[in-house]
PDB file of C-alpha atoms in Angstrom:
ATOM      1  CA  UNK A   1     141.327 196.363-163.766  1.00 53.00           C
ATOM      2  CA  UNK A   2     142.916 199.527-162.264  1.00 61.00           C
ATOM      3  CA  UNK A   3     143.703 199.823-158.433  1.00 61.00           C
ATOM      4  CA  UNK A   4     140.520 201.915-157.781  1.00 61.00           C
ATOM      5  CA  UNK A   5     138.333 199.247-159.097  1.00 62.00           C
ATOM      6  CA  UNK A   6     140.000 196.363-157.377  1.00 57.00           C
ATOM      7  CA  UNK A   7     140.353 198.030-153.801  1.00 57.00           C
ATOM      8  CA  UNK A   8     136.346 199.095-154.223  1.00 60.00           C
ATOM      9  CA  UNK A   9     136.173 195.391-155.154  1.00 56.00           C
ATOM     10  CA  UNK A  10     138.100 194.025-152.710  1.00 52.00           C
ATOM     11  CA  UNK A  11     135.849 196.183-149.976  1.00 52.00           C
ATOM     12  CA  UNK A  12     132.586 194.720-151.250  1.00 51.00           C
ATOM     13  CA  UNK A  13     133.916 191.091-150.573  1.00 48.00           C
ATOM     14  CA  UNK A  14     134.898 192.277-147.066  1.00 45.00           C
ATOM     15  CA  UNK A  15     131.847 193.405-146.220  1.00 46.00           C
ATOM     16  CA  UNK A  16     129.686 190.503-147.595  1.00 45.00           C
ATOM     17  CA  UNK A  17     131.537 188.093-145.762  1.00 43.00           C
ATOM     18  CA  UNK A  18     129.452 186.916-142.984  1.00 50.00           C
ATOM     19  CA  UNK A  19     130.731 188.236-139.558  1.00 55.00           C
ATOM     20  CA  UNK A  20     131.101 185.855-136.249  1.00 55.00           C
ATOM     21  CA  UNK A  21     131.494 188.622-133.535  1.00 83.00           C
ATOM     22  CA  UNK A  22     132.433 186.457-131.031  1.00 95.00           C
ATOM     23  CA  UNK A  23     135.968 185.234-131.000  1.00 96.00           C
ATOM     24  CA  UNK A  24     135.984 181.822-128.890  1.00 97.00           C
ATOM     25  CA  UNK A  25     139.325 181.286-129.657  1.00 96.00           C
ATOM     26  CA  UNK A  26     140.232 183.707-126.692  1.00 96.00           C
ATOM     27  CA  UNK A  27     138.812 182.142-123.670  1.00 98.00           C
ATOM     28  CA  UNK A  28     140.759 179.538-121.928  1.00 97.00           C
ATOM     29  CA  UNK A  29     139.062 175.816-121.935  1.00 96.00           C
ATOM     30  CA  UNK A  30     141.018 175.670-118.709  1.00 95.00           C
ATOM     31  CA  UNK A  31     139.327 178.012-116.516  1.00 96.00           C
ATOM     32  CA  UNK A  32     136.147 176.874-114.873  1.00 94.00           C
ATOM     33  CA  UNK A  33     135.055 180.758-115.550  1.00 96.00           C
ATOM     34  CA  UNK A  34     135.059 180.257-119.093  1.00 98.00           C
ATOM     35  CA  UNK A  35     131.875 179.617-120.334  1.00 98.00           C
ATOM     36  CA  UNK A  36     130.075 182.020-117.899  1.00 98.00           C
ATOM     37  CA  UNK A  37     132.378 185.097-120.116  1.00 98.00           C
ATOM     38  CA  UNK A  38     131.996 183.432-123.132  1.00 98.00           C
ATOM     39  CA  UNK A  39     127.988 183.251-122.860  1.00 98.00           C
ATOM     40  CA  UNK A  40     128.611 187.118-121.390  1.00 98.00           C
ATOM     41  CA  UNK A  41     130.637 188.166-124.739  1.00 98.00           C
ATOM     42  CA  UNK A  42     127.605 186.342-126.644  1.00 98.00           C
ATOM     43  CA  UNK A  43     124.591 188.227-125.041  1.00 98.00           C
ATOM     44  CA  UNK A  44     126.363 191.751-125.574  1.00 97.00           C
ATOM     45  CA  UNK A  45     127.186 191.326-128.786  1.00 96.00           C
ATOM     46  CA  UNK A  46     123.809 189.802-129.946  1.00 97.00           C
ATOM     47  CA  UNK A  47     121.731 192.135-127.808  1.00 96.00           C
ATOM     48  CA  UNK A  48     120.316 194.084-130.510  1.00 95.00           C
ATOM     49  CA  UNK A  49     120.274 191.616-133.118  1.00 95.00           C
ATOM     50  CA  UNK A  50     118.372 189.013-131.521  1.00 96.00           C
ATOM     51  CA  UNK A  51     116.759 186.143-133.826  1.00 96.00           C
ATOM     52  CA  UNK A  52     119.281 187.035-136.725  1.00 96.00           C
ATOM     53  CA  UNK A  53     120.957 184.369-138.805  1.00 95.00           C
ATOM     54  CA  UNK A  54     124.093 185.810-137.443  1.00 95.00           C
ATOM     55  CA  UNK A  55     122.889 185.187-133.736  1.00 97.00           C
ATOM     56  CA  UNK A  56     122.181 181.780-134.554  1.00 97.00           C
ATOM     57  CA  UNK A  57     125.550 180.997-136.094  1.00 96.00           C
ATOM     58  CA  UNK A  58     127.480 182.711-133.570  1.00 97.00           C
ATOM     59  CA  UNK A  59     125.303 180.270-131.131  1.00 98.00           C
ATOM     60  CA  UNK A  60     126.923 177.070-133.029  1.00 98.00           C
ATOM     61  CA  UNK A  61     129.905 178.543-132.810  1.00 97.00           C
ATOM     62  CA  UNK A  62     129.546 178.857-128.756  1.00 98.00           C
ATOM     63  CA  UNK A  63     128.375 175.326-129.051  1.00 98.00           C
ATOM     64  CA  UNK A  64     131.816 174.145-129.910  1.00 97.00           C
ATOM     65  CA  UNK A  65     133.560 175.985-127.566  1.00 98.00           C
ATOM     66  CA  UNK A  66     130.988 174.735-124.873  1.00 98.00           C
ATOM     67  CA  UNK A  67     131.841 171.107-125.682  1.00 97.00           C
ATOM     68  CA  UNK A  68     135.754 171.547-125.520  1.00 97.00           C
ATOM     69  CA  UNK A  69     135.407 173.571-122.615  1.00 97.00           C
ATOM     70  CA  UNK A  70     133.509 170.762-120.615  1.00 96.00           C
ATOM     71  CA  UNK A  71     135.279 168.322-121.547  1.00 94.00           C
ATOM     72  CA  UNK A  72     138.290 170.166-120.302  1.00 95.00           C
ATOM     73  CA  UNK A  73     136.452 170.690-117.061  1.00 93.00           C
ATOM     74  CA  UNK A  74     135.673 167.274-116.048  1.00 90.00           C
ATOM     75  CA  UNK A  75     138.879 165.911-116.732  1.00 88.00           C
ATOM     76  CA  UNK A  76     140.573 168.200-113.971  1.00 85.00           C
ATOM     77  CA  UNK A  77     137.533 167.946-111.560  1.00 78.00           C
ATOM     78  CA  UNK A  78     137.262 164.796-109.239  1.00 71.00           C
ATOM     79  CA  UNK A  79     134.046 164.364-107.215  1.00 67.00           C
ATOM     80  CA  UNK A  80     133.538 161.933-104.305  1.00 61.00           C
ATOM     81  CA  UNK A  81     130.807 160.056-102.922  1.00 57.00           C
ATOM     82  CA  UNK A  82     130.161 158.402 -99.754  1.00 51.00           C
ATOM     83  CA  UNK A  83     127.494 155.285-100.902  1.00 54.00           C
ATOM     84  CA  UNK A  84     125.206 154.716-103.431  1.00 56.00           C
ATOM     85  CA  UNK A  85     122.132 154.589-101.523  1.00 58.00           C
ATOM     86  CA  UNK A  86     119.224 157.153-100.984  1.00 62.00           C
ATOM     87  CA  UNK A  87     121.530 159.912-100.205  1.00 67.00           C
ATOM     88  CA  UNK A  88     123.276 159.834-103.487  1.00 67.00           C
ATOM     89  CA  UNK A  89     120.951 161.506-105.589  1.00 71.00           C
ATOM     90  CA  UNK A  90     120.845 164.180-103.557  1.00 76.00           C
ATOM     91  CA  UNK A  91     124.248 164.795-103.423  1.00 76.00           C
ATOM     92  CA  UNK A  92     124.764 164.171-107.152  1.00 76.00           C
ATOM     93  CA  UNK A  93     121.902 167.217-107.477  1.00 79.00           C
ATOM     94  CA  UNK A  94     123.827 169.367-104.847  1.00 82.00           C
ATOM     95  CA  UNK A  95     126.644 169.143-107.319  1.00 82.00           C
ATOM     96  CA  UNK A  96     124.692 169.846-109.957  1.00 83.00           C
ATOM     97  CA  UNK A  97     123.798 172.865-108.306  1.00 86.00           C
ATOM     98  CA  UNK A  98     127.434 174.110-107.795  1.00 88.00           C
ATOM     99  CA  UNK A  99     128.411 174.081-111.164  1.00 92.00           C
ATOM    100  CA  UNK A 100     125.014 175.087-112.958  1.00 93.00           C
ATOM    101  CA  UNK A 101     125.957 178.725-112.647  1.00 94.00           C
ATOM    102  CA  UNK A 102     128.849 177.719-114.795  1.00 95.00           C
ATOM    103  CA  UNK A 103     127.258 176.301-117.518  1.00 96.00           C
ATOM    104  CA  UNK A 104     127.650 173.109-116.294  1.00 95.00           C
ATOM    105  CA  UNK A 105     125.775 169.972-114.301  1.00 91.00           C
ATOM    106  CA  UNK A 106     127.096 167.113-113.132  1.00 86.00           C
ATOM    107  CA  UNK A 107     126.461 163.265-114.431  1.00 82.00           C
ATOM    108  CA  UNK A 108     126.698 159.379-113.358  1.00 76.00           C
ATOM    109  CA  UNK A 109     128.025 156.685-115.298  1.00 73.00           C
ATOM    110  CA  UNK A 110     130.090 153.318-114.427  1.00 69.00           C
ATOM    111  CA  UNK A 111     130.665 154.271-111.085  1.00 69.00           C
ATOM    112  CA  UNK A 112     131.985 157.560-111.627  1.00 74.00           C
ATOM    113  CA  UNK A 113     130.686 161.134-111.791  1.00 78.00           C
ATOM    114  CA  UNK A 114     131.684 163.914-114.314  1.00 84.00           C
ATOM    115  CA  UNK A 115     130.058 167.416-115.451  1.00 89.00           C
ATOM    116  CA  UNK A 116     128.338 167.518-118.768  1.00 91.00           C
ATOM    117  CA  UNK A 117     126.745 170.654-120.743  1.00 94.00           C
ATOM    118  CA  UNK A 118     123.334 171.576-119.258  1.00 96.00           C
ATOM    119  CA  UNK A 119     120.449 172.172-121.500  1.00 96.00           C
ATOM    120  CA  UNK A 120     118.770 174.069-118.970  1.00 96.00           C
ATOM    121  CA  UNK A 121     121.671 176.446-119.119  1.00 97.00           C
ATOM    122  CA  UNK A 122     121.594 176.925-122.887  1.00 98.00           C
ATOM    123  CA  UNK A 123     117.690 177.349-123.025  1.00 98.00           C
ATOM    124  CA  UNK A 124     117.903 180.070-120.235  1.00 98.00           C
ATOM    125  CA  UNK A 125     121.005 181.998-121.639  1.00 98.00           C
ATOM    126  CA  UNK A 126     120.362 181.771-124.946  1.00 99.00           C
ATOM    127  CA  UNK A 127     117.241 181.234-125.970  1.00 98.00           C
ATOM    128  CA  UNK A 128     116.290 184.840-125.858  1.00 98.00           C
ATOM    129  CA  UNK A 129     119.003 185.585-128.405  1.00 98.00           C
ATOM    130  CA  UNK A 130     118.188 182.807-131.236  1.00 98.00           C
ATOM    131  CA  UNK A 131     114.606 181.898-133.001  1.00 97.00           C
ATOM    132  CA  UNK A 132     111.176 180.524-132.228  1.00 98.00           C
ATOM    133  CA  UNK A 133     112.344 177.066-133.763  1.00 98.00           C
ATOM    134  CA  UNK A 134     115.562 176.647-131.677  1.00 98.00           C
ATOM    135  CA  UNK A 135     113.320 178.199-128.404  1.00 98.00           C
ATOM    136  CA  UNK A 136     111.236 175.313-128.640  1.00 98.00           C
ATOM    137  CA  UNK A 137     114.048 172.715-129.253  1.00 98.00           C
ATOM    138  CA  UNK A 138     116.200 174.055-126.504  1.00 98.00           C
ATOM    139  CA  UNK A 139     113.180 174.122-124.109  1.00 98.00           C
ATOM    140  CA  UNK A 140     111.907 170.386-124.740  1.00 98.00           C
ATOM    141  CA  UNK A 141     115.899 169.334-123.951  1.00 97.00           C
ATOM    142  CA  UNK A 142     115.741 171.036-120.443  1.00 96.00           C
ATOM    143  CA  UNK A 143     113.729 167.578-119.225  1.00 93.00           C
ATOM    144  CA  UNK A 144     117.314 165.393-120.118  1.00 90.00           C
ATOM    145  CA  UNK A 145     119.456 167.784-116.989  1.00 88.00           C
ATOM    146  CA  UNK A 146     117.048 166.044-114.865  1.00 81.00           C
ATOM    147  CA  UNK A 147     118.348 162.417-115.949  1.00 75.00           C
ATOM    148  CA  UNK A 148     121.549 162.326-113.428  1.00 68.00           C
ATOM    149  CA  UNK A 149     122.305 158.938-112.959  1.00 60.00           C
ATOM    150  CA  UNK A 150     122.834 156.637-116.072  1.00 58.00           C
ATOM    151  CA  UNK A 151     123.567 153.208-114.514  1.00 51.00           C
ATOM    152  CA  UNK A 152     122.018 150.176-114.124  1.00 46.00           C
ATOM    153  CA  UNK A 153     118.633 150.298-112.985  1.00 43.00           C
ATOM    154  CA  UNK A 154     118.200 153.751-113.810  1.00 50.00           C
ATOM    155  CA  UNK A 155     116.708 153.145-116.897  1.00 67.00           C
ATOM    156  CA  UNK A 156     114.325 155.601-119.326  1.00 80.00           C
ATOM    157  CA  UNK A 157     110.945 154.245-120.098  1.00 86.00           C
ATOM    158  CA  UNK A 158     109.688 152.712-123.819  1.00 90.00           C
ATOM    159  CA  UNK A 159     107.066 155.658-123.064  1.00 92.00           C
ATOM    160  CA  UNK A 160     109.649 158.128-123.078  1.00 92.00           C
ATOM    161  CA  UNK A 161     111.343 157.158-125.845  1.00 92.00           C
ATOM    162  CA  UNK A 162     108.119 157.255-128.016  1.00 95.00           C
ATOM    163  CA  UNK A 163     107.428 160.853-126.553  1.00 96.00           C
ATOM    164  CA  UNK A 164     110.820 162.310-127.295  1.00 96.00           C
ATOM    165  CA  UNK A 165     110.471 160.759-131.169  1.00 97.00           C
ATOM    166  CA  UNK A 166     106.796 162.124-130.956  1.00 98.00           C
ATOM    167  CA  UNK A 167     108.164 165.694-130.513  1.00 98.00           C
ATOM    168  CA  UNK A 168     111.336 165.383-133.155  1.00 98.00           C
ATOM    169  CA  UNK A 169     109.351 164.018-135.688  1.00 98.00           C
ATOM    170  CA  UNK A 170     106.973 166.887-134.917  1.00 98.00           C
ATOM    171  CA  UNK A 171     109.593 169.495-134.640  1.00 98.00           C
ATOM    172  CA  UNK A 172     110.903 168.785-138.045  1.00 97.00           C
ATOM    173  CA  UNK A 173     107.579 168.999-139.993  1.00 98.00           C
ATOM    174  CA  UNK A 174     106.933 172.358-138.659  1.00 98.00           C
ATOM    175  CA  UNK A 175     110.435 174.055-139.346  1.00 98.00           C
ATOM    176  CA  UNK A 176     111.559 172.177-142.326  1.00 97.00           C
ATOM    177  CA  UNK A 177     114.266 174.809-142.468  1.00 96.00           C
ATOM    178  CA  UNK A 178     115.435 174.427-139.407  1.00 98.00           C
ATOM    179  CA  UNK A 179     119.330 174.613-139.554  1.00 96.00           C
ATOM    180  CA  UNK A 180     120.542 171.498-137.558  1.00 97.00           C
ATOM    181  CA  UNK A 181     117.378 169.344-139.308  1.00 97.00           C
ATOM    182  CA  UNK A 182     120.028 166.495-140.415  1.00 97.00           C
ATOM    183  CA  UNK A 183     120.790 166.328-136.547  1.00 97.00           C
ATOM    184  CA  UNK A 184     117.333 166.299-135.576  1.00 98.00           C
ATOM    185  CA  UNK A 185     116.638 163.095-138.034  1.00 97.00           C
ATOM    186  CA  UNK A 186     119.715 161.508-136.861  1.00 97.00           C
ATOM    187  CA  UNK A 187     118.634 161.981-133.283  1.00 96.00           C
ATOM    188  CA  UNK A 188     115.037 160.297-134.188  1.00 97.00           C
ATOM    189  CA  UNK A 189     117.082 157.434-135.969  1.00 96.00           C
ATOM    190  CA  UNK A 190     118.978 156.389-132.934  1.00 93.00           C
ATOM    191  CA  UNK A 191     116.152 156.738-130.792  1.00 93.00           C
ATOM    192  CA  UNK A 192     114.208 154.382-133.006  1.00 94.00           C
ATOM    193  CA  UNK A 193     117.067 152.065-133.227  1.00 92.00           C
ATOM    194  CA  UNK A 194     116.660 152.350-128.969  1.00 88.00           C
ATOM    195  CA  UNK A 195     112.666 151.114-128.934  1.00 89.00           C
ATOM    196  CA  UNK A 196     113.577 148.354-131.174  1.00 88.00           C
ATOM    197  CA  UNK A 197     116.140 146.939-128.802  1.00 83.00           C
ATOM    198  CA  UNK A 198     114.486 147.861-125.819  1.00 84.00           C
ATOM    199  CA  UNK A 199     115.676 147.665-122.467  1.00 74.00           C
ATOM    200  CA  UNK A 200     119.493 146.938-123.835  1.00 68.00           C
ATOM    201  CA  UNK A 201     119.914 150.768-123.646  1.00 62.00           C
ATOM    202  CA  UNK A 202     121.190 152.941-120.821  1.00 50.00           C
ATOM    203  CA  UNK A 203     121.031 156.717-120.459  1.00 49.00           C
TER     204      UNK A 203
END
């Protein structure tokens, strides 16, 4: 094979390589800011190629980075609270509201509050940018930002349980293609495995 041929070669592999505009890598886990830019970065470069396979990859990409970066979030954040009475909720929700414009909301557990990713955030932000399958996924999750609290008596319902496997099971028979099926079915498997030894769960 002469130069010619390989370089031409060479170019045609380039070029069929799929491309992931969006370089995650660059924005610092560290600063609160992060997520806002990256989602930014996202919706410029996907603004005319909305509903493309390479929106939707670029999306799981973001997902990634999401996760690190609120992880990294809540471990530097500390939030206070005066009693857990009637008040609390409220003030649990008036965080929430703080750090929503950052991607973010904030959760309950064991006695202790930390943010977590917000569906609401991703079906608003991104949801214009991806397909009809993962617009109607990421618009059924918006329900779980409302589930703040996660301890004790704040339990979810055998009713809700059924409804959420209703809509997976659902989901999957009309897009059998969807992407992140194997996710959905594992989802529907531990949510089984919840009814069966309902109420030993806590969300």
């Amino acid at each position: 094979m002469n130069l010619k041929r390989f370089l031409w070669l060479l170019l045609f592999l380039i070029i069929s390589l799929p491309s992931f505009a969006v370089d995650y890598n660059k924005f610092d886990i560290n600063d609160i800011n992060s997520i806002q830019k990256a989602t930014k970065e996202y919706q410029k470069e996907f603004e005319n190629k909305r509903g493309t396979k390479e929106a939707e990859q670029d999306y799981l990409n973001f997902l990634k980075f999401y996760n690190k970066a609120v992880n990294a979030q809540s471990k530097k954040i500390t939030f206070e609270y005066q009693a857990y009475d009637n008040s609390f909720e409220k003030q649990a929700q008036e965080y929430s509201k703080k750090y929503f414009p950052k991607g973010m909301i904030i959760h309950f557990d064991e006695g202790d509050f930390f943010l977590v990713d917000s569906n609401q955030y991703l079906y608003d932000e991104f949801s214009p940018y991806l397909t009809k399958d993962w617009e109607e996924l990421l618009k059924f999750e918006t329900r779980f930002d409302k589930r703040i609290i996660s301890d004790g008596r704040y339990r979810i319902s055998k009713a809700e349980i059924k409804n959420f496997i209703h809509f997976y099971e659902n989901f999957i028979k009309k897009y059998p293609d969807f992407t992140e099926k194997n996710n959905i079915r594992q989802t529907i498997i531990n949510y089984k495995k919840d009814l069966k030894h309902y109420p030993n769960i806590i969300y």
